[in-house]
């Protein structure tokens, strides 16, 4: 990691120098007393609940989706049948991330890509097909809307379908994502509303959910997307909380809803579980510690229900290799165990074919089986915070929190999280790490099994990329025309007019978005309004 | 030089690939540059040359992307030359301006060319002025040049463009004085981009103060834009074309172009002299003389005269 | 007609904005002395237009998604610039890799070494003889 180190020095991926072994004296003074706390006690590094996985094992929660809405529906049913305990809808990224309909020239130019990562859903009709027969009322559903400008559409679509089926919105549980790290850092789209408009959307969603959908996690800040772009674990933590204060400060400034309610809405986050197992587990412990510290010191919030961070984890996709892909089952298992040790409420394991394509049905099944083996066979769930009291892990927990706060401060010095995205400062940090990570591999300082060493492969199993269906674009095109032809046009036009007016005002966008979905306004039409009103984010990176 | 002649006639004939190749040829070596320059005389001088400069991150590329449709409406076609820095270590470069100005929908009507500065200071690449003349000769009616924009004073654009647009952002008043003076002097039109951010009014004031210090300068148009939403871009384009019209009606355009020709000749001659000098310095004879002069065996003047003599040969 | 400075076009064929891989590669090529013209997410028309106007010596495609989208770009570049070699990287599953290689496109799947990518750029642009 650092070429200036003398030989023999080993560092964690956050740059913390690691000792050969640890003793009680290594645990930083300020952290020592916390070692004796119990799970469920503030500051919660030992876990969110006194009896941990004994009361409730983590939710098995896999990202899934491709093709037509009915293809995605079928895959979700397959996962639920095989033991998934919540479900995630993924919308086709070509159309969703950009708020394009399939007839947009940029989409037409890539028509075969449509439906490859997520199902195409351009109107509430498509969302209804995708949700057909799914337990919207009893299960924890992820409505999609990972990218900020797409979230209001995805959420409103899910809720509209739920309402039509007669469910009370105040009782349904689930989440969207609407993640800044994905949108503006990790996976920069060709077109996106600027960050200040994005902040407005997310605070609108937080306020709306606080009022109408108390069981819904309105936004889910994803450290994952910061980490898989290159930020180190301490930076992942610092970035996540810098993002959170951006939301909370804005909520406070607006003063429409109680801050505590909004903080609860921000308390469902996601992290990446990567391959450095102890550091990653310590990171999740540090995250809970930091959240309760932050709420207490910055906002004077101590209510356990709010100050207790709920964590979804996804194993690191970028650690999955193209070469000898079955090795990834081992990597997935290690990273899943790491997440479980650190303490999570839900977990997704990347498919073993991650570096080749979206997961095949079999890869998906393996992601479930990995988690089921840990939950059912290993007696893992018997003991909460199994790493608690480890000299090493407690030390790392405290050190990571400290380093993360330093990074948080660096971001504040850049003018805050949004400013550090707009200027490309965070992207530069990520690129720096990517570069040194690569250099360490090239120099042979670091190894990846099957890639830089142990390259012989005698596997009789050929793993090829999963290519989904081939009719998603054609069917979506037909359905779009059908929707435009058969919807109540005057109603749709009125809804669009209202949406545009609200976009230009400071009124919460969600009520008119629900009206728009109800009136069968399509995704691309909504995107056109955004592009007109908000313009395009000035991407600070050049690829 | 047979190939070059062929390329030139193909390019003048409207062959795009030939023009593209010629641009590489002039970037490649100075003698090519001269050979092409000599074939392009007498200069055509029909193209409207717009230079766009300003600090890094001001939004120059994004603004150009927004100006291009207006340029197409006014002129039918537009060429863009985007200059980015070369790495002083590897001589390589990352040329990323095109990301923000793909303009695929304009098809053949837009010709974007990325150029690395290749060690040149002053905001342009060595081949930029010849590139402009090539576009001009090939009947591209407007050439927009985006300078390096790495923060230092980039005044070369004044000698190349008819109209220089300086792009600034709110908060520009905090810039260091030298940069401020340079940019103020260079600008014929100013755009305060990202004008929706706080501080636009202060920047306008700073700019006015700064301009008023230059006695020879008439008060330029200061426009406010938000390139990301297209706000103020039409008005900016109108200010740019109005400046151009004033240049024509006042006769200043002719004067500017005379200066440009003068600069060009000066540049060609000094390039030639430099090359002759380097050739002379690289001869074994001079190398030996220099070696002796370092240890005091010959007078340095003898080496100097020998170099001059070799250059005159 | 010596112009020794080699220029490489780098484009992403898909609309998926993961920038990790292409950025690392672009940096490595820059550090090896190439001028790298980046055009980001580009459709076939954008790629062809840039390959011609920028007079590049090599086209690099970052591929994610369906192989047909990449093949369309490859075929169109071949048509407009038959002289220019193409290499590709990204999430390219084995079946897609074979199809590209059949079209004489060198493919660098995830896990490829930068030294190998730079060496290929040297060879394909004629900077080195090997």
mmCIF file of C-alpha atoms in Angstrom, chain A residues 328-496:
data_model
loop_
_atom_site.group_PDB
_atom_site.id
_atom_site.type_symbol
_atom_site.label_atom_id
_atom_site.label_comp_id
_atom_site.label_asym_id
_atom_site.label_seq_id
_atom_site.Cartn_x
_atom_site.Cartn_y
_atom_site.Cartn_z
ATOM 1 C CA UNK A 328 -15.625 -16.816 -6.164
ATOM 2 C CA UNK A 329 -17.898 -19.135 -4.207
ATOM 3 C CA UNK A 330 -15.115 -19.300 -1.632
ATOM 4 C CA UNK A 331 -14.652 -15.525 -1.723
ATOM 5 C CA UNK A 332 -18.398 -14.993 -1.400
ATOM 6 C CA UNK A 333 -18.486 -17.288 1.613
ATOM 7 C CA UNK A 334 -15.619 -15.510 3.351
ATOM 8 C CA UNK A 335 -17.092 -12.075 2.730
ATOM 9 C CA UNK A 336 -20.559 -13.233 3.814
ATOM 10 C CA UNK A 337 -19.090 -14.571 7.035
ATOM 11 C CA UNK A 338 -17.257 -11.291 7.500
ATOM 12 C CA UNK A 339 -20.486 -9.336 7.182
ATOM 13 C CA UNK A 340 -22.254 -11.679 9.566
ATOM 14 C CA UNK A 341 -19.453 -11.301 12.111
ATOM 15 C CA UNK A 342 -19.579 -7.541 11.870
ATOM 16 C CA UNK A 343 -23.327 -7.641 12.340
ATOM 17 C CA UNK A 344 -25.834 -6.927 9.591
ATOM 18 C CA UNK A 345 -29.595 -6.844 9.193
ATOM 19 C CA UNK A 346 -29.508 -8.051 5.639
ATOM 20 C CA UNK A 347 -26.992 -9.441 3.217
ATOM 21 C CA UNK A 348 -26.531 -10.020 -0.476
ATOM 22 C CA UNK A 349 -23.720 -12.183 -1.830
ATOM 23 C CA UNK A 350 -22.366 -11.394 -5.285
ATOM 24 C CA UNK A 351 -22.771 -14.139 -7.838
ATOM 25 C CA UNK A 352 -19.734 -16.250 -8.637
ATOM 26 C CA UNK A 353 -20.157 -15.109 -12.249
ATOM 27 C CA UNK A 354 -20.111 -11.419 -11.223
ATOM 28 C CA UNK A 355 -17.055 -10.594 -13.350
ATOM 29 C CA UNK A 356 -18.688 -12.165 -16.398
ATOM 30 C CA UNK A 357 -22.281 -10.977 -16.362
ATOM 31 C CA UNK A 358 -25.359 -10.557 -14.227
ATOM 32 C CA UNK A 359 -25.984 -13.659 -12.111
ATOM 33 C CA UNK A 360 -27.268 -16.788 -13.740
ATOM 34 C CA UNK A 361 -29.977 -18.673 -11.882
ATOM 35 C CA UNK A 362 -27.376 -21.055 -10.538
ATOM 36 C CA UNK A 363 -25.100 -18.239 -9.365
ATOM 37 C CA UNK A 364 -28.069 -16.720 -7.602
ATOM 38 C CA UNK A 365 -28.872 -20.028 -5.988
ATOM 39 C CA UNK A 366 -25.296 -20.319 -4.733
ATOM 40 C CA UNK A 367 -25.497 -16.833 -3.216
ATOM 41 C CA UNK A 368 -28.496 -18.039 -1.221
ATOM 42 C CA UNK A 369 -26.911 -21.348 -0.285
ATOM 43 C CA UNK A 370 -23.805 -19.681 1.076
ATOM 44 C CA UNK A 371 -25.929 -17.697 3.482
ATOM 45 C CA UNK A 372 -28.173 -20.616 4.326
ATOM 46 C CA UNK A 373 -25.200 -22.827 5.179
ATOM 47 C CA UNK A 374 -23.884 -20.175 7.567
ATOM 48 C CA UNK A 375 -27.290 -19.611 9.143
ATOM 49 C CA UNK A 376 -28.431 -23.233 9.350
ATOM 50 C CA UNK A 377 -25.361 -25.389 9.779
ATOM 51 C CA UNK A 378 -22.601 -23.542 11.575
ATOM 52 C CA UNK A 379 -24.343 -22.497 14.785
ATOM 53 C CA UNK A 380 -23.174 -19.033 13.849
ATOM 54 C CA UNK A 381 -26.356 -17.305 14.969
ATOM 55 C CA UNK A 382 -26.038 -18.575 18.540
ATOM 56 C CA UNK A 383 -23.659 -15.909 19.754
ATOM 57 C CA UNK A 384 -23.934 -12.175 19.135
ATOM 58 C CA UNK A 385 -20.867 -10.163 18.152
ATOM 59 C CA UNK A 386 -18.511 -13.131 18.188
ATOM 60 C CA UNK A 387 -15.518 -10.865 17.623
ATOM 61 C CA UNK A 388 -16.309 -8.648 20.598
ATOM 62 C CA UNK A 389 -13.441 -8.427 23.004
ATOM 63 C CA UNK A 390 -10.847 -9.532 20.484
ATOM 64 C CA UNK A 391 -7.869 -7.267 21.172
ATOM 65 C CA UNK A 392 -7.267 -7.020 17.456
ATOM 66 C CA UNK A 393 -10.815 -6.332 16.308
ATOM 67 C CA UNK A 394 -11.599 -3.917 19.126
ATOM 68 C CA UNK A 395 -8.408 -2.007 18.305
ATOM 69 C CA UNK A 396 -9.259 -1.921 14.619
ATOM 70 C CA UNK A 397 -12.803 -0.815 15.400
ATOM 71 C CA UNK A 398 -11.563 2.183 17.347
ATOM 72 C CA UNK A 399 -8.780 3.002 14.886
ATOM 73 C CA UNK A 400 -11.119 2.840 11.916
ATOM 74 C CA UNK A 401 -13.650 5.116 13.572
ATOM 75 C CA UNK A 402 -10.898 7.608 14.299
ATOM 76 C CA UNK A 403 -9.505 7.527 10.759
ATOM 77 C CA UNK A 404 -12.995 7.747 9.342
ATOM 78 C CA UNK A 405 -13.739 10.886 11.326
ATOM 79 C CA UNK A 406 -10.538 12.388 9.929
ATOM 80 C CA UNK A 407 -11.763 11.691 6.409
ATOM 81 C CA UNK A 408 -15.179 13.059 7.317
ATOM 82 C CA UNK A 409 -13.419 16.283 8.372
ATOM 83 C CA UNK A 410 -11.433 16.385 5.135
ATOM 84 C CA UNK A 411 -14.704 16.243 3.232
ATOM 85 C CA UNK A 412 -16.086 19.098 5.341
ATOM 86 C CA UNK A 413 -12.999 21.101 4.436
ATOM 87 C CA UNK A 414 -13.830 20.533 0.787
ATOM 88 C CA UNK A 415 -17.120 22.286 1.428
ATOM 89 C CA UNK A 416 -19.025 19.127 2.326
ATOM 90 C CA UNK A 417 -19.988 15.923 0.630
ATOM 91 C CA UNK A 418 -21.876 17.465 -2.303
ATOM 92 C CA UNK A 419 -19.043 19.882 -3.037
ATOM 93 C CA UNK A 420 -16.524 17.034 -2.977
ATOM 94 C CA UNK A 421 -18.612 15.224 -5.585
ATOM 95 C CA UNK A 422 -19.104 18.298 -7.760
ATOM 96 C CA UNK A 423 -15.396 19.084 -7.775
ATOM 97 C CA UNK A 424 -14.296 15.505 -8.408
ATOM 98 C CA UNK A 425 -12.270 15.448 -5.195
ATOM 99 C CA UNK A 426 -13.786 12.157 -4.055
ATOM 100 C CA UNK A 427 -13.326 10.653 -7.508
ATOM 101 C CA UNK A 428 -9.659 11.587 -7.390
ATOM 102 C CA UNK A 429 -9.294 9.897 -3.991
ATOM 103 C CA UNK A 430 -10.895 6.749 -5.368
ATOM 104 C CA UNK A 431 -8.745 6.828 -8.490
ATOM 105 C CA UNK A 432 -5.608 7.200 -6.389
ATOM 106 C CA UNK A 433 -6.489 4.062 -4.448
ATOM 107 C CA UNK A 434 -7.445 2.148 -7.575
ATOM 108 C CA UNK A 435 -4.099 3.012 -9.003
ATOM 109 C CA UNK A 436 -2.059 1.916 -6.021
ATOM 110 C CA UNK A 437 -4.127 -1.244 -5.687
ATOM 111 C CA UNK A 438 -3.326 -2.059 -9.284
ATOM 112 C CA UNK A 439 0.329 -1.237 -8.842
ATOM 113 C CA UNK A 440 0.534 -3.576 -5.863
ATOM 114 C CA UNK A 441 -0.845 -6.357 -8.040
ATOM 115 C CA UNK A 442 1.445 -5.562 -10.942
ATOM 116 C CA UNK A 443 4.516 -5.531 -8.736
ATOM 117 C CA UNK A 444 3.604 -8.858 -7.195
ATOM 118 C CA UNK A 445 3.291 -7.317 -3.752
ATOM 119 C CA UNK A 446 -0.340 -8.470 -3.666
ATOM 120 C CA UNK A 447 -1.830 -11.581 -5.155
ATOM 121 C CA UNK A 448 -5.171 -12.730 -6.442
ATOM 122 C CA UNK A 449 -5.510 -16.482 -6.631
ATOM 123 C CA UNK A 450 -6.214 -17.690 -10.121
ATOM 124 C CA UNK A 451 -5.292 -14.311 -11.578
ATOM 125 C CA UNK A 452 -1.784 -13.346 -10.555
ATOM 126 C CA UNK A 453 -0.801 -16.699 -9.063
ATOM 127 C CA UNK A 454 -2.099 -20.271 -9.073
ATOM 128 C CA UNK A 455 -3.260 -19.778 -12.603
ATOM 129 C CA UNK A 456 -3.562 -23.410 -13.688
ATOM 130 C CA UNK A 457 -7.193 -24.398 -13.941
ATOM 131 C CA UNK A 458 -8.421 -27.928 -14.386
ATOM 132 C CA UNK A 459 -12.060 -27.207 -13.745
ATOM 133 C CA UNK A 460 -14.408 -29.271 -15.905
ATOM 134 C CA UNK A 461 -17.133 -26.647 -15.440
ATOM 135 C CA UNK A 462 -17.382 -23.971 -18.031
ATOM 136 C CA UNK A 463 -18.903 -20.783 -16.700
ATOM 137 C CA UNK A 464 -20.111 -18.376 -19.339
ATOM 138 C CA UNK A 465 -21.917 -15.083 -18.972
ATOM 139 C CA UNK A 466 -25.661 -15.133 -18.432
ATOM 140 C CA UNK A 467 -27.293 -13.178 -21.208
ATOM 141 C CA UNK A 468 -30.895 -12.952 -20.057
ATOM 142 C CA UNK A 469 -33.630 -12.776 -22.624
ATOM 143 C CA UNK A 470 -33.542 -11.311 -26.094
ATOM 144 C CA UNK A 471 -37.009 -9.819 -26.407
ATOM 145 C CA UNK A 472 -36.896 -7.150 -23.684
ATOM 146 C CA UNK A 473 -36.409 -4.240 -26.053
ATOM 147 C CA UNK A 474 -39.087 -5.298 -28.534
ATOM 148 C CA UNK A 475 -41.662 -6.027 -25.864
ATOM 149 C CA UNK A 476 -40.865 -2.782 -24.054
ATOM 150 C CA UNK A 477 -41.267 -0.853 -27.293
ATOM 151 C CA UNK A 478 -44.681 -2.407 -27.908
ATOM 152 C CA UNK A 479 -45.774 -1.812 -24.346
ATOM 153 C CA UNK A 480 -44.657 1.791 -24.407
ATOM 154 C CA UNK A 481 -46.707 2.436 -27.527
ATOM 155 C CA UNK A 482 -49.616 0.580 -25.996
ATOM 156 C CA UNK A 483 -49.477 2.643 -22.812
ATOM 157 C CA UNK A 484 -49.250 5.908 -24.694
ATOM 158 C CA UNK A 485 -52.142 4.883 -26.909
ATOM 159 C CA UNK A 486 -54.509 3.576 -24.274
ATOM 160 C CA UNK A 487 -53.954 5.760 -21.252
ATOM 161 C CA UNK A 488 -56.218 8.667 -20.423
ATOM 162 C CA UNK A 489 -54.251 11.313 -22.268
ATOM 163 C CA UNK A 490 -55.758 14.411 -20.692
ATOM 164 C CA UNK A 491 -55.084 13.017 -17.237
ATOM 165 C CA UNK A 492 -51.496 12.185 -18.128
ATOM 166 C CA UNK A 493 -50.900 15.642 -19.573
ATOM 167 C CA UNK A 494 -52.334 17.329 -16.514
ATOM 168 C CA UNK A 495 -50.163 15.175 -14.253
ATOM 169 C CA UNK A 496 -47.067 16.095 -16.271
#
